[in-house]
Short mmCIF file of C-alpha atoms in Angstrom, two decimals:
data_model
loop_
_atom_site.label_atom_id
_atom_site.label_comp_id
_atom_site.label_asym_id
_atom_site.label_seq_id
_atom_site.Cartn_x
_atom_site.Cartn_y
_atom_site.Cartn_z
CA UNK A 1 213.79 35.95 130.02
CA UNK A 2 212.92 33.68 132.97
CA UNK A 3 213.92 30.57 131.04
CA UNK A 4 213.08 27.80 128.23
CA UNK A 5 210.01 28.59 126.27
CA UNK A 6 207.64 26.25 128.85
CA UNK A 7 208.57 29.02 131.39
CA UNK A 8 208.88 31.74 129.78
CA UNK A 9 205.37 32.01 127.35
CA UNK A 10 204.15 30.77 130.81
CA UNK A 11 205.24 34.14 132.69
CA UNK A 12 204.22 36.50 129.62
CA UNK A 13 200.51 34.66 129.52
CA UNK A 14 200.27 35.68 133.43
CA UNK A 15 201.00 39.08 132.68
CA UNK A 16 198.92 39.25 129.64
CA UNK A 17 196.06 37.60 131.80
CA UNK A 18 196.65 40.25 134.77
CA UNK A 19 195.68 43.21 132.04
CA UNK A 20 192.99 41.48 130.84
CA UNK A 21 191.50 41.60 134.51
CA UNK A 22 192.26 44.90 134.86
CA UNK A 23 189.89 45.26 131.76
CA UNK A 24 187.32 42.77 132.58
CA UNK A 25 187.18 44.31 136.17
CA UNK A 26 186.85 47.77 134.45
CA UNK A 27 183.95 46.97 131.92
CA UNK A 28 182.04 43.80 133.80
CA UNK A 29 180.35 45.88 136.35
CA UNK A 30 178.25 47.80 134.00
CA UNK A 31 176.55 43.75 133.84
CA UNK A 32 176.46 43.69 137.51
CA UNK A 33 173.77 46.14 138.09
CA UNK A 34 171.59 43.78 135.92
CA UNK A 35 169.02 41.61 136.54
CA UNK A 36 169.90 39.09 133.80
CA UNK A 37 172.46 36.32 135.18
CA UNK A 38 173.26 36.40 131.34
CA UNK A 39 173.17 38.64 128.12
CA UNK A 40 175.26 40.69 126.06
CA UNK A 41 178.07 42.96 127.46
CA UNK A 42 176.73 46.77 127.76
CA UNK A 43 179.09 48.71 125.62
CA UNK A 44 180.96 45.93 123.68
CA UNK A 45 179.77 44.22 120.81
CA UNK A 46 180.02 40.44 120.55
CA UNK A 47 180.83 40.35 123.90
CA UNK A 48 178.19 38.60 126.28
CA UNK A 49 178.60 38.09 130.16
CA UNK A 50 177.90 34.95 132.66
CA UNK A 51 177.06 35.90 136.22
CA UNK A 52 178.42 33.05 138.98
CA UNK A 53 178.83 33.15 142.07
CA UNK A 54 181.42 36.10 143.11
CA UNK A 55 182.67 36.18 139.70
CA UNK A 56 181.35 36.96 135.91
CA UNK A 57 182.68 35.50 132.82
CA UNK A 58 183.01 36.94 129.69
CA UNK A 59 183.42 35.57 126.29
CA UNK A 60 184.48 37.36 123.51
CA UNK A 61 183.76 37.52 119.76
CA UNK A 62 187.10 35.69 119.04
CA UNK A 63 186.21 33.01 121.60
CA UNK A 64 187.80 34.46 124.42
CA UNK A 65 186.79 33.14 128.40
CA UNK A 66 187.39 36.07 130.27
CA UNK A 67 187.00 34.77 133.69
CA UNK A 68 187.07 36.70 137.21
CA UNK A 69 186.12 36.64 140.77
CA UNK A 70 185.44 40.18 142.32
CA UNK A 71 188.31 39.77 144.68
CA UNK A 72 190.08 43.23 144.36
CA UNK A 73 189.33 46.65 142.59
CA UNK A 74 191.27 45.53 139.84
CA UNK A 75 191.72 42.41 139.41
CA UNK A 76 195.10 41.59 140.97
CA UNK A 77 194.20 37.74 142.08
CA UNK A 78 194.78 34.93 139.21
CA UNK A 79 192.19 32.55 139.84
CA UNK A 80 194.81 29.79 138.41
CA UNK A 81 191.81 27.74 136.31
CA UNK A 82 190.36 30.72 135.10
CA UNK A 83 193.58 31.38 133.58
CA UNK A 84 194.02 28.06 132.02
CA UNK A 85 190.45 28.24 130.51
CA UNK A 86 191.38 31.70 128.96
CA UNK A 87 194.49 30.13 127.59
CA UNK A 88 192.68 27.14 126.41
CA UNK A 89 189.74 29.12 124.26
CA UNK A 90 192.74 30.98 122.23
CA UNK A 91 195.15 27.98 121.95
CA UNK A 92 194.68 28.55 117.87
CA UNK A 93 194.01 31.93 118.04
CA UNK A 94 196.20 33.74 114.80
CA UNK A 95 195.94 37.24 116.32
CA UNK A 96 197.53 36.29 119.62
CA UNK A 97 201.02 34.86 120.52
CA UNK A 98 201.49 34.08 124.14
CA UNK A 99 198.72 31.96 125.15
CA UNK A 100 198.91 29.43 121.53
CA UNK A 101 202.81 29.74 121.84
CA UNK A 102 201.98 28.28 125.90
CA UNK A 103 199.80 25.79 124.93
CA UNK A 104 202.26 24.34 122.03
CA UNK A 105 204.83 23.26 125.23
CA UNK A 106 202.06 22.74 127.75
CA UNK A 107 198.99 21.99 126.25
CA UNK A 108 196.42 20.68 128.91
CA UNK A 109 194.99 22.28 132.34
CA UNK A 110 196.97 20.23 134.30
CA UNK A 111 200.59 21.06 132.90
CA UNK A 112 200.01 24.79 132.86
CA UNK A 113 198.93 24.62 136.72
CA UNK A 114 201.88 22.59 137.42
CA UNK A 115 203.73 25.36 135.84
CA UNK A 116 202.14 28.17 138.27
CA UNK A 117 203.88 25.36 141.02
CA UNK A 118 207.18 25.71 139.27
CA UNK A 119 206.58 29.95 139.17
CA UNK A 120 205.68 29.74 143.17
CA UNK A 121 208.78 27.79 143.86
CA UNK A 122 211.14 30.43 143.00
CA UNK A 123 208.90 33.36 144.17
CA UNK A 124 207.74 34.59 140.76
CA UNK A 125 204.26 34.50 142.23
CA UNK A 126 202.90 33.80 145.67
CA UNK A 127 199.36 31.79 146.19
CA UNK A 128 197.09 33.63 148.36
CA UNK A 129 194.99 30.58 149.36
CA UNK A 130 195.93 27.29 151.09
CA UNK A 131 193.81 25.37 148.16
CA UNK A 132 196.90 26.89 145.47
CA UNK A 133 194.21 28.15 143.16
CA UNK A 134 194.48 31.77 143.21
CA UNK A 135 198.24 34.00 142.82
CA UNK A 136 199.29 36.88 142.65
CA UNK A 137 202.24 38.05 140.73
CA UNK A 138 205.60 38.91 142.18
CA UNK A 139 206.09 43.14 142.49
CA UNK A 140 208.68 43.46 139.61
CA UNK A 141 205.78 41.03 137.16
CA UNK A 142 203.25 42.89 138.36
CA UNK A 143 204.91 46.14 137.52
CA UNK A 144 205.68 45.20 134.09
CA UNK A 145 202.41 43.93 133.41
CA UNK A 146 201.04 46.31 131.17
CA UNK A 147 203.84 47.15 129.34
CA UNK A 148 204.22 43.53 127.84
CA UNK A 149 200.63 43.44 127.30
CA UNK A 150 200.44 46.70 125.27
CA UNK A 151 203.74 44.97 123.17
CA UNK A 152 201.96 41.68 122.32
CA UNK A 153 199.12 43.55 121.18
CA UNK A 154 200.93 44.74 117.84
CA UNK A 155 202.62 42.36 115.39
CA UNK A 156 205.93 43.53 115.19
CA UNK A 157 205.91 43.61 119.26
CA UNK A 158 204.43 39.70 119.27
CA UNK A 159 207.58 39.16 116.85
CA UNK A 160 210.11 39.62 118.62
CA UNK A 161 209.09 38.14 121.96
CA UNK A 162 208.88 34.91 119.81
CA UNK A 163 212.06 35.62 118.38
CA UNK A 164 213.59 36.31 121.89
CA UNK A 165 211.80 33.28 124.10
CA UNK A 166 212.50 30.81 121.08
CA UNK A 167 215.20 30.99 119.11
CA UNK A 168 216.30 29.10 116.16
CA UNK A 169 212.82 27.88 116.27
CA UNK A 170 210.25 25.46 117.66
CA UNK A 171 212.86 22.42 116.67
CA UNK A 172 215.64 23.95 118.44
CA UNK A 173 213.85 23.52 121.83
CA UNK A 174 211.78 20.37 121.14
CA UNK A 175 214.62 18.11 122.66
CA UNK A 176 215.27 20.10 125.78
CA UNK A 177 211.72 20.11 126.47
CA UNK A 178 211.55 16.55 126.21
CA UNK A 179 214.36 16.48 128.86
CA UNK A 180 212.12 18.87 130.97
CA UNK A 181 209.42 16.34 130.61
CA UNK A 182 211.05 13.58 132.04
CA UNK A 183 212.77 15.56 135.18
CA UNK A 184 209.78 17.83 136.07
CA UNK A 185 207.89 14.06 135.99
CA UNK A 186 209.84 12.64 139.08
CA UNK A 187 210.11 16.08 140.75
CA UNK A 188 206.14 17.39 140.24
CA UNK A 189 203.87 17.13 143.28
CA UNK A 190 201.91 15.49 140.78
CA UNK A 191 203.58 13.40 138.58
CA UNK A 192 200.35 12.24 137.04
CA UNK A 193 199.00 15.30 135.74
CA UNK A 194 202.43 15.53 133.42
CA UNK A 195 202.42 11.51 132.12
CA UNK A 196 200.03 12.18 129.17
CA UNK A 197 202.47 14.74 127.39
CA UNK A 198 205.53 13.29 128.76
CA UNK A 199 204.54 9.68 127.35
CA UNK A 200 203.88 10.89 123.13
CA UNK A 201 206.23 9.56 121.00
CA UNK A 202 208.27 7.70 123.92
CA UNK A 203 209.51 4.28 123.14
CA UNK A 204 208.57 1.37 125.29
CA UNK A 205 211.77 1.75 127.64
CA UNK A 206 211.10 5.28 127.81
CA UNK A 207 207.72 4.92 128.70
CA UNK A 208 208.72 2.67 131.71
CA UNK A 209 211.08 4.51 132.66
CA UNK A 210 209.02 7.52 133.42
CA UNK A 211 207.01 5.30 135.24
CA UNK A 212 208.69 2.75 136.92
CA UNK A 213 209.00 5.14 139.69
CA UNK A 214 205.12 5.99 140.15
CA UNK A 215 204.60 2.09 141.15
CA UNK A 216 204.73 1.53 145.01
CA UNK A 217 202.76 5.28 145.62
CA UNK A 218 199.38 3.69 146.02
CA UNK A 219 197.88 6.46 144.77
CA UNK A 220 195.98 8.19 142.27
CA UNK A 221 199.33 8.68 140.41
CA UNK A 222 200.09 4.80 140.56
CA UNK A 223 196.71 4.12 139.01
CA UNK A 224 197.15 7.14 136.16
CA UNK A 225 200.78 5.37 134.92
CA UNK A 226 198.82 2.10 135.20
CA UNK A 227 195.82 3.56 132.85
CA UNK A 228 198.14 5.28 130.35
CA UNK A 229 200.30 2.09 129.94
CA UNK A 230 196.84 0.02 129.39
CA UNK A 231 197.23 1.75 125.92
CA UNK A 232 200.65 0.73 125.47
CA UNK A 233 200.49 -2.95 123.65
CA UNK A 234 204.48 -2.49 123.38
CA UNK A 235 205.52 -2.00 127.15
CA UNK A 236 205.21 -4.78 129.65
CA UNK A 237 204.66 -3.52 133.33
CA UNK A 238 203.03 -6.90 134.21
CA UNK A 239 204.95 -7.55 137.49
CA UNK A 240 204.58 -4.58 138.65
CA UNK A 241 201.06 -3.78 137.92
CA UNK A 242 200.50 -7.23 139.84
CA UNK A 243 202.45 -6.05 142.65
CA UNK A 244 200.32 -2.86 142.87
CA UNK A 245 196.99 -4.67 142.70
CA UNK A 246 198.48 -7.62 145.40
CA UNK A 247 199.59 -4.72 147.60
CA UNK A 248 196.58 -2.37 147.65
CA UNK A 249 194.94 -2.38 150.74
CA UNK A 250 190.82 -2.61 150.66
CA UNK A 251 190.57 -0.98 154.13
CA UNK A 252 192.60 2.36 153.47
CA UNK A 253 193.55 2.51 149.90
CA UNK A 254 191.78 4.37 147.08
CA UNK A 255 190.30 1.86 144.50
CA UNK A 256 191.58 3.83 141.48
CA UNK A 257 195.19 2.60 141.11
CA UNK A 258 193.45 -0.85 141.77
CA UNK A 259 191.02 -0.89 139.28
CA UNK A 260 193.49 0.14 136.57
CA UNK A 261 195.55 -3.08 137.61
CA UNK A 262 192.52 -5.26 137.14
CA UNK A 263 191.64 -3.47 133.71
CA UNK A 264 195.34 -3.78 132.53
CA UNK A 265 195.24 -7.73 133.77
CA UNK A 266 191.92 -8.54 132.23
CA UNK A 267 192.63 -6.37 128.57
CA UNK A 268 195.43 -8.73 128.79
CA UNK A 269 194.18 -12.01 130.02
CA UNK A 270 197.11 -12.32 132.89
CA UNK A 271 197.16 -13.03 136.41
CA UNK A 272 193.20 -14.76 136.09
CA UNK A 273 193.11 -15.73 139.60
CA UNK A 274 194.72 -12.79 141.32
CA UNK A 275 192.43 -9.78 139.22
CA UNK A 276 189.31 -11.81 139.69
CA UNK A 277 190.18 -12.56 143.61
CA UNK A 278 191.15 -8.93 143.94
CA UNK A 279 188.41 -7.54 141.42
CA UNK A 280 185.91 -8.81 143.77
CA UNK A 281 187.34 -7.31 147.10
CA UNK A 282 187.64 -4.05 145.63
CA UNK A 283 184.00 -4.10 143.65
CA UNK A 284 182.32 -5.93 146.42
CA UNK A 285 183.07 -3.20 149.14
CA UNK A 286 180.06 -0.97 150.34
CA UNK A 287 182.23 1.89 151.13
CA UNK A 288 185.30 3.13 150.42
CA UNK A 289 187.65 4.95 153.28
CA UNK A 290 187.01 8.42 153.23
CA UNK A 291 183.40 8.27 151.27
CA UNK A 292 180.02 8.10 151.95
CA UNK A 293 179.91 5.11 149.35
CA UNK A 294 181.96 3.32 146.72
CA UNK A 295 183.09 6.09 144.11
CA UNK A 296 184.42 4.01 141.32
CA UNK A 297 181.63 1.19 141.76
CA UNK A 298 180.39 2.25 137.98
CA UNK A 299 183.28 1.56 137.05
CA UNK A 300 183.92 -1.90 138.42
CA UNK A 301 180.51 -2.77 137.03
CA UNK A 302 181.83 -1.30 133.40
CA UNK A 303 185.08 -3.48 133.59
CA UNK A 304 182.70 -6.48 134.67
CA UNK A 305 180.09 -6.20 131.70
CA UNK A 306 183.61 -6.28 129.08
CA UNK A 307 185.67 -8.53 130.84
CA UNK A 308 183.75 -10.48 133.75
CA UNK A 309 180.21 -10.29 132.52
CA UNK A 310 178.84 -13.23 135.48
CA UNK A 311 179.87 -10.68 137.59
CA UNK A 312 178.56 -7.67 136.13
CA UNK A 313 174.91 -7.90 136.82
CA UNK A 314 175.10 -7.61 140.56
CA UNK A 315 177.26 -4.82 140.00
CA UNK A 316 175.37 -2.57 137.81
CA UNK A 317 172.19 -3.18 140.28
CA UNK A 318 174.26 -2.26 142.83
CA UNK A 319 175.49 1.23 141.23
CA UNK A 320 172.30 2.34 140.45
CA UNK A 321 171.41 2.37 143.69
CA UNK A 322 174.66 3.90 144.98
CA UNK A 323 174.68 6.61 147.82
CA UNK A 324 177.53 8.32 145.77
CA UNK A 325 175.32 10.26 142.82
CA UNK A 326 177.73 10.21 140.20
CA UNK A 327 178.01 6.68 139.91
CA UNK A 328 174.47 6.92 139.84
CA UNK A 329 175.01 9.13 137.04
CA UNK A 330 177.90 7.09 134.98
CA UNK A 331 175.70 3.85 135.35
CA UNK A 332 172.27 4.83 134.11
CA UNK A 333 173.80 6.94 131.13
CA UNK A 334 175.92 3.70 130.00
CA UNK A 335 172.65 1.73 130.50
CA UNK A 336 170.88 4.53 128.35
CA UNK A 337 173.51 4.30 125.43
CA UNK A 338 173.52 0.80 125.39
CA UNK A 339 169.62 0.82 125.34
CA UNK A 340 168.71 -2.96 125.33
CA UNK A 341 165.19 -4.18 127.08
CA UNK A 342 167.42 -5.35 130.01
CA UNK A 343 168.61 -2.03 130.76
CA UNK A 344 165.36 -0.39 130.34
CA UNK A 345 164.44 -3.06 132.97
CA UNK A 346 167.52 -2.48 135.24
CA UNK A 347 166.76 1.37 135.33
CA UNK A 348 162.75 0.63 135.90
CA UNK A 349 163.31 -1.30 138.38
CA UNK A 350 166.07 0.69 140.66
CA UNK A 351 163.22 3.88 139.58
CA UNK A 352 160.52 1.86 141.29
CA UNK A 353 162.30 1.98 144.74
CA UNK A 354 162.23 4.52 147.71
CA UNK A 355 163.21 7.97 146.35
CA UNK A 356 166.54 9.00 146.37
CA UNK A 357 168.09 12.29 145.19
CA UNK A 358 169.85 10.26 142.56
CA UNK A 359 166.44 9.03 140.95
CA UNK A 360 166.28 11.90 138.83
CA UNK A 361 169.62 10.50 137.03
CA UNK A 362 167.47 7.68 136.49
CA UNK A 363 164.32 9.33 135.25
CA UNK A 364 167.06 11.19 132.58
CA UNK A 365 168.64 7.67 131.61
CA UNK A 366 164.91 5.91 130.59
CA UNK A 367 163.90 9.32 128.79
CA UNK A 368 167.22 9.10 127.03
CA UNK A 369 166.48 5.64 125.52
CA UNK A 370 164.83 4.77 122.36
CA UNK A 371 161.61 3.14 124.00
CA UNK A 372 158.50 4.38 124.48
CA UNK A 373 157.52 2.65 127.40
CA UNK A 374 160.53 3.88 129.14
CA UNK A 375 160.00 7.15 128.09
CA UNK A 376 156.89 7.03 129.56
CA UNK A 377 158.32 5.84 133.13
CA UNK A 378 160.80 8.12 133.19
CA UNK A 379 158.26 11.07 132.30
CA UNK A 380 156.21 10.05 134.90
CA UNK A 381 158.95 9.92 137.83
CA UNK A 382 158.14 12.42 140.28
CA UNK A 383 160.23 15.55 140.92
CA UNK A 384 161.76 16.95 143.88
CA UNK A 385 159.59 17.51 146.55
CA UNK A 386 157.89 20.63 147.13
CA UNK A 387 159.69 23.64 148.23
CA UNK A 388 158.66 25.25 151.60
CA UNK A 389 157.23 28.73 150.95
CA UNK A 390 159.96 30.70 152.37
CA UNK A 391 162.64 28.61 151.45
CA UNK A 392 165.99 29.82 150.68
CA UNK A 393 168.19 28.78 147.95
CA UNK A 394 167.92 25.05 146.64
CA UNK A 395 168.12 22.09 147.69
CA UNK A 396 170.93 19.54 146.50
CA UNK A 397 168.11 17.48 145.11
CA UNK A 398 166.46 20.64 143.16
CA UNK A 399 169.70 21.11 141.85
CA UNK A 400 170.75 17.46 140.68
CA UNK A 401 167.41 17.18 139.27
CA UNK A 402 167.29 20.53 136.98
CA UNK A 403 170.83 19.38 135.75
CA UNK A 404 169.98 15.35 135.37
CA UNK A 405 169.07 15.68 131.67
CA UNK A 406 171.78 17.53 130.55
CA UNK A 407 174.21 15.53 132.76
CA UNK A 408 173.26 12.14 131.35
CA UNK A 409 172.95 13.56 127.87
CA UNK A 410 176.60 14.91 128.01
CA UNK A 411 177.93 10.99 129.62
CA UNK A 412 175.81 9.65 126.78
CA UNK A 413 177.84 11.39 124.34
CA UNK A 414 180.91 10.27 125.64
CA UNK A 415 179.90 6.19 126.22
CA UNK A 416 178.57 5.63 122.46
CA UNK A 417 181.39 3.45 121.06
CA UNK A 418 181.51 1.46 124.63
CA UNK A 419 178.07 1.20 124.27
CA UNK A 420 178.10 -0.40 120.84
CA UNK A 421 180.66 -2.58 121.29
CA UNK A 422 178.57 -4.18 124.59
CA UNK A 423 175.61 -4.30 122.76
CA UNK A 424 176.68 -6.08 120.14
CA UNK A 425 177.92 -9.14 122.66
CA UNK A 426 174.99 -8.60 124.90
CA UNK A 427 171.26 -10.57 124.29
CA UNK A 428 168.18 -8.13 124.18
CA UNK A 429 167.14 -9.66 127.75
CA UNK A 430 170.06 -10.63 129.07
CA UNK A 431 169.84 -11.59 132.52
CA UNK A 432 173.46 -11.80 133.81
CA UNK A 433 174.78 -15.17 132.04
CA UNK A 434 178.32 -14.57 130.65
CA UNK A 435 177.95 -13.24 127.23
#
């Protein structure tokens, strides 16, 4: 085998997923020659196909996400998310082995690509693009490839594989995985991406010292550690989240790792004059190094209308107007969920201005709320504007503006207990006072 089960079901996926490409590359093209970006797959019942870009993906009766590019004749290049979707949609499947036996030991996106690292870094497969999203498998996988896929495809041959990769049982590897957890933490690329499964069931020494050492990165990493630990009411990283939040700078730093120092501060009610000095640096800049705008200035506002609510007025105007579209996007759905007459105000009012791209997010948020009148301003928002006659393709703006209700309705979904537990602090026509 090619080690412990969080390796090895890893491998035996890959070469199960390399046979289903051969297949998908073998019966997708019959969909090809269609005019229909979508239907049912010619020739296989319950299977229907999803034309994108150079790629088509196919789901199957079972649930399936057979996912491909048209890079080769058959299928040889491992688009590496493809393959974690595909392992995702049969992580309970009872008729298969490795992909639910793969997502028992690494069960999110991020772990399994982190795995494909761990593959690449002792030559078991080789990436083929400088972005690490697409492999292909080593010569002696690749030649075995259909042999272990015809095996799993029978019980008694999905049997002993499990019998061989774990045994003595799931218990008899759950402590060296935990091990695992903790080393592959400190030696990952991205330490981050592993926390959330390395962190369950820790206790509150263990879950600093997986950590501890993620402080002093000033990065993206730094702020995930920060965000899990907000959850943790029994660890105490107060120093050093304090540290983190009086080192970051404002002129080259990412605001992520500071904004989960201010959230962990404020849940807490420490440090009041360094988070709100520091809160307003970081919420009060225009634009952040290396963006066109201030990414995570819907969330500052967020943080400000739970924690720092005579600040949160200024910043919620602020984001819905944003040149960065998503915060756009974040603040007008919260707005929507929360669905007070001030917000229906707040998003009227940012509506009424010159036309952006990001208006349509707006339009979505007022049609999303319970009140007619802003229903009616948000029906009666203009569109994109009119396409030239021989244009080509669409325009960013046709494109943000197709996908605007569906996009807000999704954020909506996600923002409903936030939203309730704002409103119920909040007046009707609240006009910035602290609540």
């Amino acid at each position: 085998m090619w080690g412990p089960p969080h390796l090895s079901w890893l491998v035996v996926a890959l070469l199960v997923q390399r046979e289903r490409q051969r297949w998908h590359h073998a019966v997708a093209r019959a969909a090809l020659d269609r005019d229909d970006d979508d239907g049912d797959l010619p020739g296989h019942a319950g299977w229907t196909y999803r034309r994108h870009g150079i790629g088509l993906c196919l789901t199957g009766p079972d649930g399936e996400l057979l996912d491909a590019d048209f890079l080769t004749e058959t299928g040889e290049v491992i688009d590496t998310w493809f393959f974690t979707a595909r392992v995702a949609s049969l992580a309970t499947s009872p008729t298969r082995i490795a992909e639910p036996r793969l997502w028992r030991w690494r069960p999110s996106d991020d772990v399994i690509v982190d795995g494909i690292h761990e593959l690449a870094a002792v030559g078991l497969v080789r990436y083929t693009t400088k972005y690490k999203n697409h492999v292909t498998l080593a010569p002696e996988l690749e030649a075995r490839a259909g042999e272990v896929a015809a095996e799993l495809d029978t019980a008694d041959g999905r049997a002993r594989w499990l019998a061989i990769i774990e045994p003595g049982g799931d218990e008899a590897h759950v402590a060296a995985h935990r091990a695992w957890l903790s080393m592959r933490v400190h030696a990952s690329e991205r330490p981050g991406d592993l926390l959330p499964l390395a962190l369950r069931g820790t206790t509150a020494e263990e879950a600093v010292g997986l950590c501890r050492p993620l402080f002093g990165r000033k990065d993206w990493h730094e702020g995930r550690a920060i965000e899990l630990l907000r959850a943790r009411p029994d660890v105490d990283v107060t120093a050093a989240v304090a540290e983190a939040l009086r080192r970051a700078d404002v002129a080259v730093d990412h605001p992520f790792s500071p904004y989960q120092a201010c959230a962990y501060l404020l849940e807490r009610d420490l440090e009041r004059e360094l988070v709100r000095e520091r809160f307003d640096a970081w919420a009060g800049l225009s634009r952040v190094a290396g963006y066109g705008g201030h990414p995570l200035l819907a969330d500052f506002a967020t943080l400000a209308l739970e924690r720092l609510p005579d600040r949160a007025l200024p910043l919620v105007r602020r984001a819905l107007r944003s040149d960065v579209p998503i915060a756009v996007c974040e603040m007008a759905s919260l707005l929507a969920a929360i669905d007070q007459r001030w917000c229906h105000r707040e998003l009227a009012a940012a509506l009424a201005e010159d036309r952006r791209e990001s208006h349509a997010y707006l339009a979505a948020a007022l049609r999303s709320t319970t009140s007619d009148l802003a229903h009616r301003r948000g029906a009666s928002a203009p569109g994109p504007p009119p396409r030239a006659p021989d244009a080509i393709g669409f325009t960013f703006g046709e494109v943000l503006s197709a996908r605007a209700d569906d996009d807000v309705a999704d954020a909506i979904d996600g923002l409903r207990a936030l939203a309730t537990r704002l409103r119920a602090g909040l007046p009707e026509d609240w006009m910035g006072e602290r609540g």
